[in-house]
Amino acid sequence: MPVLPGAEPYRHDGGEVGILLCHGFTGSPQSLRPWARNLAGHGLTVSLPLLPGHGTRWQDLALTGWPDWYAEADRELRALRERCARVFVAGLSMGGALALRLAARHGDAVEGVVVVNPANKVHGLSAPALPVARHLVRTARGVVGDIAKEGVRETGYDRVPLHSAHSLRTFLRLVDGQLPQVTQPLLLLRSVRDHVVPAADAARILSRVSSTDVTEVLLEQSYHVATLDHDADRIFEETLAFIGRLAPSVGKEGTTAGG
């Protein structure tokens, strides 16, 4: 299947500091592309992959599960580590959960973690019934497009395959159990009004990670897809300040975006 316009992966070869960006469940790289371009413009090497089953049609997503999504993120991280001296991981929603598991499993190979409205639990979709419901009903209403800014749209699916939702639920429970293994500096940005992921998810993550260098930033003007919303520039600025504090060479290696 052809990839939806704007959902293509994004990569930029920059300096010795790299960052992996992971998009959300049923979403695509389109939701993180401005973030990726901003980081590239400040000299970072950037990888923003298209996760398996995403960016085409929901029927393709139904044939995949969390091991496929995580394996793609893991491969991209390993490639960045070969290219860069220092590597960060970041993500939106489910992408935040992917980033946290990468940090837990790769340890010192990951310099720091940035998550925006990270998911910790599947809410709605009659989550406890998913193990059975997924065999009776194929899809539920989609969760993309929670954006306050008028005229901005997210490229993603308007339906959620329940087989995939069940796999996501399994994955988030797995990640929750591994959060104490996250020791890296953590920047968590959270929208005050999020109609997809409740504040309890961020609170749970912050209470379970072992990181001692933790920063939480509240986004006052955005909904769930904050990377495309009113607070996008704030996310970009906070991310660069966070990375620049841990890797001071950032911003001194060039200012030309590409990809």
XYZ file of N, CA and C in Angstrom:
777
model
N 0.834 -1.203 0.000
C 0.000 0.000 0.000
C 0.869 1.254 0.000
N 0.471 2.285 -0.782
C 1.228 3.529 -0.767
C 1.104 4.230 0.583
N 2.154 4.927 0.968
C 2.163 5.668 2.220
C 1.348 6.954 2.050
N 0.557 7.293 3.056
C -0.248 8.506 3.017
C 0.659 9.731 2.878
N 0.223 10.736 2.135
C 1.039 11.942 1.969
C 1.392 12.562 3.316
N 2.667 12.792 3.524
C 3.135 13.370 4.778
C 3.530 12.355 5.827
N 3.154 11.082 5.610
C 3.431 10.041 6.610
C 4.777 9.361 6.400
N 5.534 9.833 5.434
C 6.823 9.211 5.137
C 7.794 9.386 6.314
N 8.710 8.437 6.467
C 9.736 8.597 7.499
C 10.635 9.782 7.179
N 11.329 10.274 8.193
C 12.209 11.431 8.029
C 13.568 11.110 8.645
N 14.622 11.419 7.933
C 15.976 11.232 8.459
C 16.850 12.400 8.030
N 17.753 12.784 8.923
C 18.695 13.861 8.628
C 20.043 13.521 9.239
N 21.084 13.571 8.435
C 22.444 13.347 8.918
C 23.034 14.677 9.381
N 23.209 14.780 10.678
C 23.779 15.993 11.243
C 25.071 15.691 11.972
N 25.174 16.187 13.199
C 26.393 16.040 13.972
C 26.458 14.759 14.776
N 27.310 14.771 15.799
C 27.589 13.572 16.594
C 26.524 13.283 17.645
N 25.578 14.196 17.811
C 24.456 13.970 18.728
C 23.227 13.596 17.907
N 22.635 12.463 18.242
C 21.483 11.979 17.488
C 20.250 11.849 18.349
N 19.109 11.853 17.711
C 17.849 11.651 18.430
C 16.894 10.814 17.590
N 16.259 9.874 18.245
C 15.228 9.037 17.638
C 13.870 9.538 18.102
N 12.978 9.817 17.158
C 11.618 10.267 17.460
C 10.631 9.162 17.082
N 9.711 8.846 17.989
C 8.723 7.788 17.754
C 7.318 8.370 17.770
N 6.565 8.125 16.708
C 5.187 8.642 16.640
C 4.220 7.753 17.413
N 2.965 8.172 17.460
C 1.979 7.494 18.279
C 1.199 6.403 17.559
N 0.375 5.722 18.328
C -0.475 4.624 17.861
C -1.518 5.145 16.879
N -1.593 4.558 15.705
C -2.461 4.912 14.572
C -2.065 6.233 13.925
N -1.004 6.876 14.407
C -0.534 8.117 13.818
C 0.550 7.856 12.776
N 1.421 8.845 12.585
C 2.476 8.716 11.574
C 3.559 9.748 11.837
N 4.677 9.691 11.110
C 5.719 10.713 11.269
C 5.244 12.136 11.022
N 4.130 12.296 10.329
C 3.619 13.641 10.052
C 3.430 14.448 11.342
N 3.026 13.775 12.414
C 2.749 14.484 13.664
C 4.015 14.989 14.343
N 5.164 14.416 13.989
C 6.429 14.802 14.612
C 7.392 15.477 13.638
N 6.983 15.609 12.381
C 7.909 16.142 11.386
C 8.407 17.552 11.717
N 7.559 18.485 12.153
C 8.088 19.816 12.496
C 9.118 19.748 13.626
N 8.893 18.879 14.595
C 9.829 18.676 15.702
C 11.162 18.150 15.154
N 11.063 17.150 14.279
C 12.257 16.556 13.683
C 13.037 17.588 12.874
N 12.347 18.382 12.089
C 13.020 19.388 11.262
C 13.687 20.456 12.137
N 13.036 20.818 13.214
C 13.616 21.803 14.118
C 14.918 21.287 14.722
N 14.919 20.040 15.159
C 16.123 19.444 15.733
C 17.227 19.326 14.686
N 16.847 18.944 13.478
C 17.824 18.851 12.394
C 18.439 20.215 12.103
N 17.614 21.243 12.177
C 18.092 22.587 11.912
C 19.094 23.088 12.931
N 19.150 22.412 14.080
C 20.131 22.776 15.105
C 21.298 21.803 15.143
N 21.456 21.050 14.068
C 22.656 20.252 13.921
C 22.577 18.813 14.386
N 21.426 18.372 14.868
C 21.328 16.992 15.314
C 21.155 16.025 14.149
N 21.599 14.810 14.367
C 21.253 13.712 13.469
C 19.912 13.173 13.937
N 18.940 13.099 13.034
C 17.558 12.794 13.427
C 17.036 11.580 12.674
N 16.355 10.710 13.410
C 15.669 9.568 12.804
C 14.228 9.552 13.281
N 13.304 9.593 12.325
C 11.868 9.543 12.609
C 11.256 8.470 11.712
N 11.243 7.220 12.178
C 10.763 6.121 11.332
C 9.234 6.052 11.260
N 8.753 5.404 10.219
C 7.344 5.045 10.101
C 7.190 3.653 10.693
N 6.427 3.526 11.762
C 6.281 2.238 12.434
C 5.440 1.286 11.589
N 5.747 -0.015 11.630
C 5.016 -1.001 10.822
C 3.500 -0.906 11.024
N 2.782 -1.028 9.914
C 1.324 -0.990 9.963
C 0.721 0.399 9.972
N 1.553 1.406 10.087
C 1.081 2.792 10.169
C 1.286 3.512 8.840
N 0.571 4.624 8.676
C 0.789 5.490 7.538
C 0.225 4.996 6.221
N -0.574 3.945 6.246
C -1.183 3.438 5.011
C -2.707 3.317 5.201
N -3.145 2.204 5.781
C -4.572 2.010 6.083
C -4.674 1.139 7.325
N -5.778 1.269 8.047
C -5.886 0.580 9.328
C -5.831 -0.935 9.183
N -6.224 -1.452 8.035
C -6.168 -2.905 7.816
C -4.726 -3.425 7.916
N -3.759 -2.593 7.544
C -2.358 -2.986 7.658
C -1.921 -3.016 9.118
N -2.413 -2.065 9.890
C -2.077 -2.037 11.313
C -2.595 -3.275 12.029
N -3.765 -3.762 11.587
C -4.380 -4.927 12.224
C -3.516 -6.185 12.107
N -2.583 -6.183 11.177
C -1.711 -7.341 10.968
C -0.410 -7.234 11.757
N -0.263 -6.163 12.536
C 0.966 -5.955 13.300
C 0.657 -5.907 14.792
N 1.721 -5.908 15.591
C 1.580 -5.813 17.042
C 2.787 -5.123 17.639
N 2.792 -5.003 18.955
C 3.845 -4.231 19.605
C 5.261 -4.745 19.312
N 5.485 -6.062 19.157
C 6.858 -6.482 18.845
C 7.361 -5.887 17.528
N 6.453 -5.687 16.574
C 6.840 -5.081 15.291
C 7.198 -3.607 15.477
N 6.373 -2.879 16.225
C 6.612 -1.445 16.425
C 7.900 -1.220 17.207
N 8.078 -2.005 18.263
C 9.270 -1.835 19.087
C 10.535 -2.237 18.322
N 10.453 -3.302 17.547
C 11.627 -3.765 16.800
C 12.109 -2.696 15.828
N 11.189 -1.986 15.202
C 11.574 -0.922 14.272
C 12.284 0.204 15.018
N 11.723 0.601 16.159
C 12.351 1.652 16.958
C 13.735 1.212 17.440
N 13.846 -0.034 17.845
C 15.111 -0.567 18.329
C 16.173 -0.571 17.220
N 15.762 -0.965 16.027
C 16.696 -0.955 14.895
C 17.195 0.456 14.600
N 16.297 1.408 14.627
C 16.681 2.785 14.349
C 17.629 3.316 15.418
N 17.381 2.949 16.665
C 18.259 3.385 17.744
C 19.659 2.811 17.570
N 19.734 1.539 17.239
C 21.045 0.909 17.037
C 21.798 1.554 15.876
N 21.069 1.919 14.829
C 21.707 2.592 13.698
C 22.234 3.971 14.102
N 21.467 4.677 14.915
C 21.914 5.981 15.397
C 23.156 5.846 16.265
N 23.182 4.818 17.078
C 24.337 4.615 17.966
C 25.615 4.355 17.163
N 25.478 3.742 16.007
C 26.648 3.516 15.153
C 27.131 4.817 14.512
N 26.201 5.726 14.336
C 26.503 6.982 13.640
C 26.901 8.110 14.601
N 26.385 8.074 15.829
C 26.517 9.201 16.750
C 27.235 8.824 18.045
N 27.871 9.829 18.639
C 28.562 9.616 19.913
C 27.581 9.612 21.080
N 26.511 10.381 20.963
C 25.514 10.479 22.038
C 24.132 10.444 21.402
N 23.234 9.692 22.018
C 21.912 9.473 21.422
C 20.810 9.692 22.453
N 19.770 10.382 22.034
C 18.575 10.614 22.833
C 17.396 9.899 22.189
N 16.373 9.598 22.991
C 15.147 9.009 22.467
C 13.970 9.888 22.882
N 12.968 9.961 22.014
C 11.824 10.826 22.277
C 10.587 10.234 21.619
N 9.428 10.677 22.064
C 8.210 10.176 21.446
C 6.956 10.850 21.954
N 5.907 10.705 21.163
C 4.575 11.221 21.475
C 3.644 10.057 21.761
N 2.914 10.107 22.869
C 1.895 9.120 23.193
C 2.484 7.705 23.275
N 2.054 6.767 22.427
C 2.671 5.452 22.421
C 4.158 5.559 22.102
N 4.517 6.531 21.281
C 5.928 6.753 20.980
C 6.724 7.071 22.232
N 6.088 7.721 23.192
C 6.741 7.970 24.464
C 7.002 6.677 25.214
N 6.045 5.750 25.149
C 6.237 4.446 25.788
C 7.361 3.673 25.104
N 7.427 3.764 23.778
C 8.527 3.128 23.050
C 9.868 3.707 23.508
N 9.935 5.027 23.629
C 11.170 5.678 24.054
C 11.570 5.239 25.458
N 10.603 5.125 26.346
C 10.897 4.714 27.722
C 11.409 3.275 27.780
N 10.850 2.395 26.958
C 11.350 1.015 26.957
C 12.753 0.951 26.354
N 13.002 1.725 25.328
C 14.342 1.772 24.762
C 15.346 2.226 25.821
N 14.966 3.229 26.597
C 15.849 3.723 27.654
C 16.072 2.651 28.713
N 15.015 1.943 29.075
C 15.130 0.902 30.100
C 16.045 -0.225 29.639
N 15.959 -0.579 28.387
C 16.703 -1.738 27.878
C 18.130 -1.394 27.427
N 18.342 -0.176 26.963
C 19.658 0.183 26.433
C 20.541 0.903 27.445
N 19.976 1.299 28.564
C 20.773 1.859 29.650
C 21.623 3.049 29.246
N 22.930 2.960 29.552
C 23.839 4.086 29.331
C 24.004 4.455 27.858
N 23.572 3.602 26.960
C 23.662 3.914 25.529
C 22.681 5.023 25.140
N 21.710 5.299 26.014
C 20.746 6.377 25.793
C 21.064 7.510 26.758
N 21.291 8.698 26.216
C 21.725 9.845 27.010
C 20.594 10.482 27.810
N 19.396 10.508 27.208
C 18.261 11.154 27.850
C 16.982 10.833 27.106
N 15.848 11.141 27.741
C 14.531 10.778 27.216
C 13.621 12.005 27.220
N 12.907 12.218 26.106
C 11.924 13.297 26.011
C 10.593 12.684 25.587
N 9.550 12.887 26.385
C 8.246 12.319 26.045
C 7.180 13.403 26.108
N 6.271 13.356 25.151
C 5.153 14.299 25.079
C 3.856 13.511 25.234
N 3.087 13.842 26.240
C 1.829 13.140 26.529
C 1.991 11.625 26.398
N 2.935 11.055 27.160
C 3.220 9.621 27.023
C 2.077 8.758 27.540
N 1.832 7.658 26.829
C 0.775 6.728 27.224
C 1.335 5.683 28.181
N 0.537 5.351 29.199
C 0.924 4.316 30.151
C -0.133 3.216 30.251
N -1.318 3.500 29.718
C -2.426 2.558 29.845
C -3.431 2.820 28.738
N -4.088 1.770 28.243
C -5.158 1.944 27.264
C -6.436 2.329 28.007
N -6.997 3.452 27.630
C -8.226 3.934 28.255
C -9.352 3.853 27.232
N -10.579 3.706 27.715
C -11.700 3.581 26.793
C -11.615 2.266 26.043
N -12.266 2.203 24.895
C -12.287 0.989 24.065
C -12.672 -0.245 24.874
N -13.326 -0.020 26.023
C -13.650 -1.129 26.930
C -12.415 -1.999 27.122
N -11.332 -1.339 27.543
C -10.018 -1.975 27.607
C -10.002 -3.363 28.260
N -10.645 -3.552 29.402
C -10.591 -4.882 30.017
C -11.231 -5.977 29.160
N -12.117 -5.584 28.254
C -12.800 -6.564 27.413
C -12.062 -6.847 26.109
N -10.961 -6.147 25.872
C -10.255 -6.288 24.595
C -9.846 -7.722 24.256
N -9.372 -8.525 25.229
C -8.968 -9.887 24.879
C -10.068 -10.683 24.185
N -11.327 -10.404 24.550
C -12.465 -11.107 23.944
C -13.069 -10.291 22.805
N -13.243 -8.988 23.047
C -13.922 -8.130 22.073
C -13.222 -8.113 20.723
N -11.897 -8.232 20.718
C -11.158 -8.161 19.454
C -11.510 -9.309 18.509
N -12.087 -10.392 19.049
C -12.506 -11.510 18.209
C -13.937 -11.328 17.695
N -14.643 -10.346 18.259
C -16.043 -10.130 17.903
C -16.245 -8.866 17.063
N -15.423 -7.843 17.332
C -15.545 -6.559 16.645
C -14.179 -6.189 16.080
N -14.126 -5.770 14.831
C -12.824 -5.503 14.200
C -12.214 -4.181 14.627
N -13.032 -3.135 14.708
C -12.474 -1.810 14.946
C -13.329 -0.997 15.906
N -12.731 0.071 16.388
C -13.436 1.084 17.170
C -13.090 2.450 16.586
N -13.761 3.470 17.054
C -13.530 4.829 16.560
C -12.084 5.244 16.796
N -11.526 6.022 15.865
C -10.133 6.431 15.947
C -9.848 7.439 17.043
N -8.547 7.614 17.326
C -8.135 8.517 18.399
C -7.233 9.643 17.890
N -6.999 9.717 16.577
C -6.118 10.759 16.055
C -6.861 12.087 15.955
N -6.085 13.166 15.847
C -6.666 14.474 15.548
C -7.068 15.310 16.742
N -6.608 14.977 17.955
C -6.949 15.764 19.136
C -6.016 16.977 19.195
N -6.411 18.031 18.469
C -5.596 19.232 18.301
C -6.483 20.456 18.517
N -6.015 21.399 19.330
C -6.796 22.600 19.604
C -6.684 23.634 18.489
N -5.564 23.665 17.823
C -5.285 24.684 16.807
C -6.152 24.470 15.572
N -6.887 25.486 15.203
C -7.787 25.376 14.057
C -7.018 25.204 12.753
N -7.578 24.373 11.873
C -6.998 24.183 10.561
C -5.837 23.210 10.502
N -5.489 22.595 11.624
C -4.378 21.642 11.658
C -4.933 20.232 11.785
N -4.456 19.345 10.944
C -4.935 17.972 10.951
C -3.777 17.005 11.157
N -4.076 15.892 11.802
C -3.087 14.837 11.983
C -3.341 13.735 10.963
N -2.280 13.257 10.330
C -2.397 12.161 9.379
C -2.369 10.837 10.137
N -3.482 10.134 10.098
C -3.577 8.860 10.814
C -4.881 8.165 10.481
N -5.202 7.143 11.248
C -6.369 6.317 10.962
C -7.604 6.782 11.737
N -8.756 6.704 11.059
C -10.002 7.053 11.732
C -10.645 5.842 12.412
N -9.985 4.690 12.295
C -10.442 3.480 12.983
C -9.267 2.849 13.730
N -9.570 2.217 14.846
C -8.562 1.503 15.638
C -8.854 0.012 15.563
N -7.971 -0.790 14.966
C -8.171 -2.246 14.961
C -8.047 -2.784 16.390
N -9.020 -3.551 16.829
C -9.000 -4.002 18.216
C -7.888 -5.006 18.495
N -7.470 -5.771 17.493
C -6.319 -6.655 17.694
C -5.081 -5.819 18.049
N -4.918 -4.711 17.367
C -3.776 -3.842 17.630
C -3.914 -3.134 18.971
N -5.129 -2.727 19.305
C -5.361 -2.094 20.604
C -5.040 -3.054 21.743
N -5.388 -4.323 21.558
C -5.058 -5.343 22.560
C -3.542 -5.486 22.689
N -2.843 -5.460 21.569
C -1.389 -5.557 21.606
C -0.785 -4.333 22.288
N -1.331 -3.160 22.010
C -0.867 -1.942 22.663
C -1.060 -2.041 24.174
N -2.201 -2.549 24.592
C -2.472 -2.705 26.031
C -1.431 -3.620 26.672
N -1.110 -4.712 25.983
C -0.088 -5.632 26.482
C 1.261 -4.933 26.594
N 1.590 -4.151 25.575
C 2.870 -3.450 25.560
C 2.971 -2.435 26.688
N 1.930 -1.651 26.887
C 1.976 -0.619 27.920
C 2.114 -1.230 29.315
N 1.504 -2.377 29.520
C 1.669 -3.059 30.805
C 3.105 -3.548 30.970
N 3.698 -4.002 29.887
C 5.091 -4.429 29.919
C 6.010 -3.250 30.250
N 5.790 -2.128 29.580
C 6.607 -0.946 29.814
C 6.460 -0.462 31.256
N 5.250 -0.487 31.769
C 5.024 -0.047 33.145
C 5.907 -0.835 34.116
N 6.049 -2.118 33.864
C 6.879 -2.952 34.725
C 8.362 -2.650 34.596
N 8.766 -2.023 33.479
C 10.177 -1.722 33.248
C 10.554 -0.279 33.576
N 9.587 0.545 33.970
C 9.880 1.947 34.256
C 10.945 2.145 35.331
N 11.010 1.314 36.367
C 12.079 1.504 37.357
C 13.483 1.358 36.775
N 13.589 0.748 35.589
C 14.900 0.595 34.945
C 15.303 1.847 34.153
N 14.401 2.813 34.073
C 14.718 4.075 33.398
C 15.447 4.975 34.386
N 16.722 5.243 34.115
C 17.557 6.040 35.016
C 18.048 7.334 34.377
N 17.839 7.480 33.083
C 18.369 8.635 32.352
C 17.605 9.915 32.706
N 18.229 11.072 32.465
C 17.494 12.334 32.572
C 16.226 12.275 31.731
N 15.141 12.809 32.282
C 13.825 12.696 31.642
C 13.158 14.059 31.561
N 12.718 14.407 30.361
C 11.897 15.594 30.141
C 10.518 15.132 29.720
N 9.505 15.440 30.511
C 8.127 15.042 30.212
C 7.296 16.294 30.018
N 6.698 16.406 28.837
C 5.837 17.543 28.511
C 4.404 17.044 28.409
N 3.510 17.719 29.136
C 2.137 17.207 29.240
C 1.116 18.312 29.003
N 0.143 18.013 28.139
C -0.943 18.960 27.893
C -1.927 18.946 29.064
N -2.312 20.124 29.480
C -3.288 20.232 30.569
C -4.642 19.666 30.134
N -4.966 19.869 28.855
C -6.220 19.335 28.301
C -5.873 18.322 27.216
N -5.995 17.061 27.570
C -5.671 15.964 26.658
C -6.864 15.014 26.661
N -7.499 14.838 25.488
C -8.693 14.002 25.412
C -8.387 12.557 25.057
N -7.106 12.200 24.984
C -6.697 10.838 24.643
C -5.986 10.158 25.806
N -5.002 10.842 26.366
C -4.218 10.285 27.470
C -4.423 11.163 28.699
N -4.976 10.625 29.783
C -5.226 11.426 30.984
C -3.947 11.743 31.746
N -4.024 12.734 32.616
C -2.870 13.154 33.406
C -2.330 12.031 34.281
N -3.197 11.080 34.627
C -2.771 9.971 35.479
C -1.638 9.159 34.852
N -1.594 9.114 33.528
C -0.534 8.350 32.864
C 0.837 8.972 33.126
N 0.927 10.286 32.972
C 2.192 10.968 33.234
C 2.575 10.836 34.704
N 1.596 10.977 35.579
C 1.876 10.863 37.009
C 2.406 9.474 37.350
N 1.828 8.462 36.739
C 2.281 7.092 36.973
C 3.733 6.917 36.504
N 4.034 7.431 35.325
C 5.390 7.319 34.785
C 6.391 8.021 35.703
N 6.063 9.247 36.101
C 6.972 10.009 36.955
C 7.185 9.342 38.305
N 6.176 8.635 38.781
C 6.290 7.982 40.090
C 7.084 6.684 40.039
N 7.272 6.117 38.854
C 7.895 4.799 38.745
C 9.298 4.799 38.150
N 9.663 5.820 37.385
C 11.022 5.840 36.844
C 12.022 6.071 37.975
N 13.261 5.644 37.728
C 14.327 5.836 38.716
C 15.180 7.057 38.409
N 14.830 7.797 37.380
C 15.577 8.998 37.009
C 15.580 10.001 38.170
N 16.736 10.623 38.387
C 16.836 11.668 39.413
C 16.811 13.062 38.785
N 17.108 13.138 37.497
C 17.063 14.389 36.742
C 15.763 14.374 35.938
N 14.712 14.950 36.514
C 13.376 14.901 35.907
C 12.803 16.309 35.792
N 12.302 16.632 34.618
C 11.646 17.917 34.392
C 10.263 17.667 33.796
N 9.239 18.248 34.406
C 7.877 18.170 33.862
C 7.453 19.561 33.422
N 6.958 19.651 32.191
C 6.519 20.922 31.623
C 5.041 20.797 31.258
N 4.234 21.726 31.734
C 2.807 21.724 31.412
C 2.552 22.578 30.174
N 1.787 22.020 29.237
C 1.444 22.708 27.999
C 0.009 23.197 28.122
N -0.164 24.496 28.204
C -1.460 25.085 28.559
C -2.423 25.227 27.382
N -1.885 25.284 26.154
C -2.726 25.661 25.016
C -2.981 24.535 24.015
N -2.564 23.328 24.346
C -2.641 22.244 23.364
C -3.413 21.044 23.877
N -3.896 20.233 22.918
C -4.519 18.958 23.256
C -3.473 17.846 23.096
N -3.892 16.653 22.764
C -2.991 15.504 22.792
C -1.817 15.618 21.813
N -2.103 15.975 20.568
C -1.041 16.040 19.555
C -0.359 17.405 19.658
N 0.290 17.621 20.785
C 0.855 18.940 21.098
C 1.959 19.338 20.141
N 2.577 18.370 19.495
C 3.660 18.660 18.549
C 3.175 19.370 17.292
N 1.867 19.371 17.059
C 1.278 20.098 15.930
C 0.392 21.243 16.412
N 0.406 21.503 17.704
C -0.569 22.412 18.313
C 0.089 23.747 18.720
N -0.641 24.523 19.500
C -0.180 25.865 19.875
C 1.150 25.852 20.627
N 1.427 24.769 21.350
C 2.643 24.707 22.167
C 3.812 24.030 21.461
N 3.709 23.830 20.161
C 4.780 23.139 19.440
C 6.131 23.823 19.637
N 6.177 25.137 19.499
C 7.448 25.843 19.656
C 8.017 25.672 21.058
N 7.138 25.610 22.041
C 7.590 25.391 23.426
C 8.247 24.013 23.543
N 7.649 23.013 22.895
C 8.223 21.658 22.905
C 9.604 21.671 22.258
N 9.707 22.345 21.125
C 10.992 22.407 20.421
C 12.050 23.078 21.298
N 11.692 24.198 21.921
C 12.637 24.949 22.746
C 13.076 24.154 23.968
N 12.112 23.518 24.638
C 12.437 22.745 25.838
C 13.311 21.537 25.491
N 13.026 20.924 24.352
C 13.823 19.769 23.928
C 15.264 20.179 23.657
N 15.440 21.271 22.940
C 16.791 21.739 22.635
C 17.539 22.155 23.890
N 16.857 22.797 24.828
C 17.506 23.197 26.077
C 17.926 21.969 26.884
N 17.066 20.964 26.911
C 17.341 19.715 27.629
C 18.551 18.998 27.026
N 18.533 18.833 25.707
C 19.643 18.153 25.037
C 20.919 18.986 25.133
N 20.787 20.292 24.974
C 21.952 21.156 25.037
C 22.615 21.147 26.399
N 21.829 20.984 27.447
C 22.389 20.902 28.803
C 23.200 19.629 28.985
N 22.725 18.533 28.368
C 23.403 17.246 28.520
C 24.473 17.017 27.470
N 24.327 17.666 26.330
C 25.301 17.545 25.235
C 25.568 18.949 24.705
N 26.449 19.692 25.356
C 26.650 21.119 25.061
C 27.051 21.441 23.632
N 27.499 20.461 22.852
C 27.902 20.742 21.476
C 26.720 21.020 20.555
N 25.500 20.683 21.013
C 24.318 20.863 20.169
C 24.115 22.341 19.867
N 23.827 22.626 18.593
C 23.581 23.997 18.171
C 24.831 24.683 17.650
N 25.975 23.984 17.776
C 27.234 24.571 17.330
C 27.806 23.843 16.111
N 26.980 22.932 15.549
C 27.497 22.094 14.472
C 26.837 22.395 13.134
N 26.041 23.446 13.077
C 25.373 23.766 11.820
C 23.917 24.098 12.067
N 23.334 24.837 11.165
C 21.950 25.258 11.355
C 21.113 25.048 10.112
N 21.516 24.111 9.298
C 20.774 23.853 8.067
C 19.993 22.563 8.176
N 18.665 22.631 8.091
C 17.843 21.422 8.153
C 17.872 20.720 6.817
N 17.592 19.422 6.878
C 17.525 18.661 5.629
C 16.634 17.466 5.785
N 16.658 16.557 4.801
C 15.884 15.332 4.906
C 14.768 15.317 3.915
